[in-house]
PDB file of C-alpha atoms in Angstrom:
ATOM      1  CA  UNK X   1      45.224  -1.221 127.297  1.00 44.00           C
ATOM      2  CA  UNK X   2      46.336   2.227 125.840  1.00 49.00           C
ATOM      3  CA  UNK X   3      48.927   2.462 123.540  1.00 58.00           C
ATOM      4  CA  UNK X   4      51.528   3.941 125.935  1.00 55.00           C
ATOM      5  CA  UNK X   5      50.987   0.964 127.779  1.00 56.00           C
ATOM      6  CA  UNK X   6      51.650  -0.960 125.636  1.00 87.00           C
ATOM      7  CA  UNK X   7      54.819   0.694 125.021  1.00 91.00           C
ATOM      8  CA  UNK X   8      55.645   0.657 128.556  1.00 92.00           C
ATOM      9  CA  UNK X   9      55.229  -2.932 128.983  1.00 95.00           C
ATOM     10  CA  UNK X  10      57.329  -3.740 125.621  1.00 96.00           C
ATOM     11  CA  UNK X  11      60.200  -1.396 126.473  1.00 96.00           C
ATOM     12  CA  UNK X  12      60.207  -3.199 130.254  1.00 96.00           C
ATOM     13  CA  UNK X  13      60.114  -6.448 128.386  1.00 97.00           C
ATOM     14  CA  UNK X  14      62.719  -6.224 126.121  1.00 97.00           C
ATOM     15  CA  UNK X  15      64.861  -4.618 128.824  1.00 96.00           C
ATOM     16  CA  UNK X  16      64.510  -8.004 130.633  1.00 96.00           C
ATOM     17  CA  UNK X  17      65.140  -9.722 127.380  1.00 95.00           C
ATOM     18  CA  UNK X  18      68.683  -7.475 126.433  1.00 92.00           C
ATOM     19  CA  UNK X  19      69.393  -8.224 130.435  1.00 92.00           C
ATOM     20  CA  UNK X  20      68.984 -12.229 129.681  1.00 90.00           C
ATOM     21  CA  UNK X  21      70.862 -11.913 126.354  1.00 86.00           C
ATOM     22  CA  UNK X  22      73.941 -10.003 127.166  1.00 83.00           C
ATOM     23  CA  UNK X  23      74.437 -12.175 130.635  1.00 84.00           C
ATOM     24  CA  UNK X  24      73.838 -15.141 128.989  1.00 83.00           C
ATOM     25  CA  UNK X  25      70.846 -15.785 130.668  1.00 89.00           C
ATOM     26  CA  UNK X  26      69.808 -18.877 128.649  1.00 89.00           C
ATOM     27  CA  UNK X  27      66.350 -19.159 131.473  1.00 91.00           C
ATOM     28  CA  UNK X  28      65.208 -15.659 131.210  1.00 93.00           C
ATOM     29  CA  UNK X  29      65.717 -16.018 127.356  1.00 92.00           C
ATOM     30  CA  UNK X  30      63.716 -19.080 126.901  1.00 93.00           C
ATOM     31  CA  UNK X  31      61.377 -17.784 129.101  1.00 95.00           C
ATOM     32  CA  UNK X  32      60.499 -14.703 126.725  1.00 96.00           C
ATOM     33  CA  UNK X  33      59.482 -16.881 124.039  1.00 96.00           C
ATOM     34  CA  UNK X  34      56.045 -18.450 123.738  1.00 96.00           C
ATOM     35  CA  UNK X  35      55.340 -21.881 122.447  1.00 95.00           C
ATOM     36  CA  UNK X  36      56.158 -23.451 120.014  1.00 95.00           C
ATOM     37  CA  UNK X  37      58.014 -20.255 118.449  1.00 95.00           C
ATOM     38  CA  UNK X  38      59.487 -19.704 115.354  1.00 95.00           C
ATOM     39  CA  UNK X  39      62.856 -18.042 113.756  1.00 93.00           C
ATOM     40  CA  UNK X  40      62.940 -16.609 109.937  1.00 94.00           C
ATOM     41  CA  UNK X  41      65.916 -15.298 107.963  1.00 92.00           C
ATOM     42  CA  UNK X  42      66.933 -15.010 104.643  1.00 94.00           C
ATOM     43  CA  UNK X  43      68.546 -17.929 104.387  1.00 93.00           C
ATOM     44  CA  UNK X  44      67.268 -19.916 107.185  1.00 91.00           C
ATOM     45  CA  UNK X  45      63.921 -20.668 109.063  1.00 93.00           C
ATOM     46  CA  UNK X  46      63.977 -22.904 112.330  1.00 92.00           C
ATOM     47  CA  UNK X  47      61.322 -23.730 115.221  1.00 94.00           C
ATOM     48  CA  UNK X  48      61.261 -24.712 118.661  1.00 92.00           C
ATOM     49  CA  UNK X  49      58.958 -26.221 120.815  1.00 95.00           C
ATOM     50  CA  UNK X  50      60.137 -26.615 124.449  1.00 94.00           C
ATOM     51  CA  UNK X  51      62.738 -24.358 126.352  1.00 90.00           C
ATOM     52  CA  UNK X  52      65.447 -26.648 125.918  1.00 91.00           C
ATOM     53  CA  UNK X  53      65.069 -25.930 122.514  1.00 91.00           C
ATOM     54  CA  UNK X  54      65.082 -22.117 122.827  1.00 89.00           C
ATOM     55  CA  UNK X  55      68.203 -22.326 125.138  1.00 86.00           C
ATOM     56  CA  UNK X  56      70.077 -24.389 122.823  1.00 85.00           C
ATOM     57  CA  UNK X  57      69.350 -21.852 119.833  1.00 82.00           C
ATOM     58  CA  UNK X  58      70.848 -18.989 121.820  1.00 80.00           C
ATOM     59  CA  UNK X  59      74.166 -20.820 123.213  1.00 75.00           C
ATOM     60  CA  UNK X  60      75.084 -20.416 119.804  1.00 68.00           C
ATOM     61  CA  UNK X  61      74.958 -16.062 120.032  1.00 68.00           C
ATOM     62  CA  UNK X  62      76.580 -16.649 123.870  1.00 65.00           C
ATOM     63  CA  UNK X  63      79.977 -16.657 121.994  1.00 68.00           C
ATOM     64  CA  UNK X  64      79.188 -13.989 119.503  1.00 70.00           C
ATOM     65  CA  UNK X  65      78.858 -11.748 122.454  1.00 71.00           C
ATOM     66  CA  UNK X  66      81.554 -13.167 124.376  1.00 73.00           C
ATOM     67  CA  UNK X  67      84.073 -12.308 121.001  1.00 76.00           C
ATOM     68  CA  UNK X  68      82.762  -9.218 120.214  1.00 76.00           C
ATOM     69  CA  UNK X  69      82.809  -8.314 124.258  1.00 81.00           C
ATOM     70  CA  UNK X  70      79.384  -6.809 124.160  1.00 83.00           C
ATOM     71  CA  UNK X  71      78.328  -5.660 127.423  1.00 84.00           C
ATOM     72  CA  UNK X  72      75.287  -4.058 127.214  1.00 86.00           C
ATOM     73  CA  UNK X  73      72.191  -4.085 125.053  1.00 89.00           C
ATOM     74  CA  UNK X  74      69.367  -1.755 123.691  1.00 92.00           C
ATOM     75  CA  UNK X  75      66.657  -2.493 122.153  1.00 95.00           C
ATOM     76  CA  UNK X  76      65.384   0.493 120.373  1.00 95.00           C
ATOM     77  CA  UNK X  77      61.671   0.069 119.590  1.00 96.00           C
ATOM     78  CA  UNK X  78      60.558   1.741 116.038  1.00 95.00           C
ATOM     79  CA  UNK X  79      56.942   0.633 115.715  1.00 95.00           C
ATOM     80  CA  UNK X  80      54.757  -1.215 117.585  1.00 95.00           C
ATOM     81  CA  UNK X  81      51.447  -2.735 114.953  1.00 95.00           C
ATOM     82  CA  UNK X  82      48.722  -3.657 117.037  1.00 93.00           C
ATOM     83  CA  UNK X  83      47.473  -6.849 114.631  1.00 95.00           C
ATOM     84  CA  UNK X  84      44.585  -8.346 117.439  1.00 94.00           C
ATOM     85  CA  UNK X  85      44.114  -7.503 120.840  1.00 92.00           C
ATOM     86  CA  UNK X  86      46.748 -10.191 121.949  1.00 94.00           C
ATOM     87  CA  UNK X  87      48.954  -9.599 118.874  1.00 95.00           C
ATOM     88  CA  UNK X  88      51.607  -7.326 118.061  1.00 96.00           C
ATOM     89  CA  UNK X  89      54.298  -6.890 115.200  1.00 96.00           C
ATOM     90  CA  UNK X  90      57.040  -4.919 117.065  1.00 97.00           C
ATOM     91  CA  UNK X  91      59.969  -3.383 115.021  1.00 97.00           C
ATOM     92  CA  UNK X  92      62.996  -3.425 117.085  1.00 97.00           C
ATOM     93  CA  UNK X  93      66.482  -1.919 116.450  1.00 95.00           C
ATOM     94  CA  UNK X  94      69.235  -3.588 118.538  1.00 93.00           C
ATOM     95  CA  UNK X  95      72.276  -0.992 119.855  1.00 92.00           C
ATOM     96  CA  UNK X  96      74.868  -2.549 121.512  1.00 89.00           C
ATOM     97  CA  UNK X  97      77.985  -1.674 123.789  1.00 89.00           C
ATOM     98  CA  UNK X  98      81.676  -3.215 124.002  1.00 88.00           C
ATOM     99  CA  UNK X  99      83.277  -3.674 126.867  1.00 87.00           C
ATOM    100  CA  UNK X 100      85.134  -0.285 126.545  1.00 90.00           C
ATOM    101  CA  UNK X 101      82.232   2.022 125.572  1.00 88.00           C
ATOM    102  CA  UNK X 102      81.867   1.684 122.088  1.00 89.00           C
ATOM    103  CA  UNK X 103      78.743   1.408 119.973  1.00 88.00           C
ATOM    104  CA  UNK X 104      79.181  -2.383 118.401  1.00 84.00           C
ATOM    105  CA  UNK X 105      76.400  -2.333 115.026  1.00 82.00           C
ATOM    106  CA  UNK X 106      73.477  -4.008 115.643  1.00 85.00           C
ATOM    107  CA  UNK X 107      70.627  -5.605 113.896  1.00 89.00           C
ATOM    108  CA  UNK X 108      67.182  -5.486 113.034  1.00 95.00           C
ATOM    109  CA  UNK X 109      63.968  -7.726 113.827  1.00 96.00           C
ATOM    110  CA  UNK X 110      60.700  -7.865 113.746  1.00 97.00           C
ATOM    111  CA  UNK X 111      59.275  -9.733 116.664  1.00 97.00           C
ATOM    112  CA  UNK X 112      55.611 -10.898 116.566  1.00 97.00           C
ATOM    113  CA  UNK X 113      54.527 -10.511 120.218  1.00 97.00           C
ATOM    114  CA  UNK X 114      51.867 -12.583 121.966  1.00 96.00           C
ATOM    115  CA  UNK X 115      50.657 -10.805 125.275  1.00 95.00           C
ATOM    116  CA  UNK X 116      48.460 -12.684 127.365  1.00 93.00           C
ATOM    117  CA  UNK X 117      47.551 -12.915 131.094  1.00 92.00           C
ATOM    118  CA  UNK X 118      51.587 -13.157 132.200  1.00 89.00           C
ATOM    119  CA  UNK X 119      52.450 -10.152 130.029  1.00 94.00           C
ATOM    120  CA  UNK X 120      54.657 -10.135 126.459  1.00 97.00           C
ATOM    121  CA  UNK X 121      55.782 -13.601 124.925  1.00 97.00           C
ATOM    122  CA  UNK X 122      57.975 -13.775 121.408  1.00 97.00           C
ATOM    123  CA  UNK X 123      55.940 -16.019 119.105  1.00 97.00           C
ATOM    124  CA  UNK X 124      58.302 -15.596 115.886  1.00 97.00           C
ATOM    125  CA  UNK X 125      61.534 -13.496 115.495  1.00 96.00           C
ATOM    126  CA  UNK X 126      62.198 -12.365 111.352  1.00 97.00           C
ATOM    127  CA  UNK X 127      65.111 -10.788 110.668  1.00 93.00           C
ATOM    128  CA  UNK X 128      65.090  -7.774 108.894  1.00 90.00           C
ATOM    129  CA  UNK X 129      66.928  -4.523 107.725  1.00 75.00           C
TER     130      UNK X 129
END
């Protein structure tokens, strides 16, 4: 696969993944993540091994949203690190919109990115800046 296909299928992947996330789709969410998958942050580190368990770590950020009326979301791919030929380290830059237009600061990750026969899986999410 050539780079800009790889690109292509990241940036249609995590347009389905912003989709799941700012509709709350807790399915199409857990279904983005390979498993069992892992989370790391400064201050915290967490794994899941089923979809149940991915679901129930995003109704949690369901509210967030919901508060902070974000609408839409963009993730904004910086580099993509081909590691293997299934592995990826993908830098990602989240932009979000409110409800009225506005730009709502977002965050940074750093997804590690499985892709296999069924196309791109998360593996582990790290937080970054």
């Amino acid at each position: 696969m050539t780079a800009s296909a790889d690109l292509d299928q990241l940036t249609e992947f995590f347009g389905r993944y912003s989709a799941a996330l700012t509709t709350g789709d807790i399915a199409v969410i857990a279904g983005c993540h390979a498993l069992p998958g892992m989370v790391v942050a400064d201050s915290y580190s967490f794994t899941f091994s089923s979809p149940a368990a991915v679901a129930l770590s995003f109704l949690g950020a369901a509210p967030t949203y919901r508060d902070q009326q974000i609408v839409a979301a963009h993730a904004q791919i910086h580099d993509v690190q081909r590691l293997s030929g299934a592995l990826s380290l993908v830098e990602v830059e989240w932009e979000y919109l409110d409800s009225t237009g506005n730009a709502v600061p977002g965050e940074r990750y750093r997804y590690l990115i499985r892709t296999g026969a069924d196309g791109p899986l998360i593996t582990t999410v790290i937080a970054s800046r």
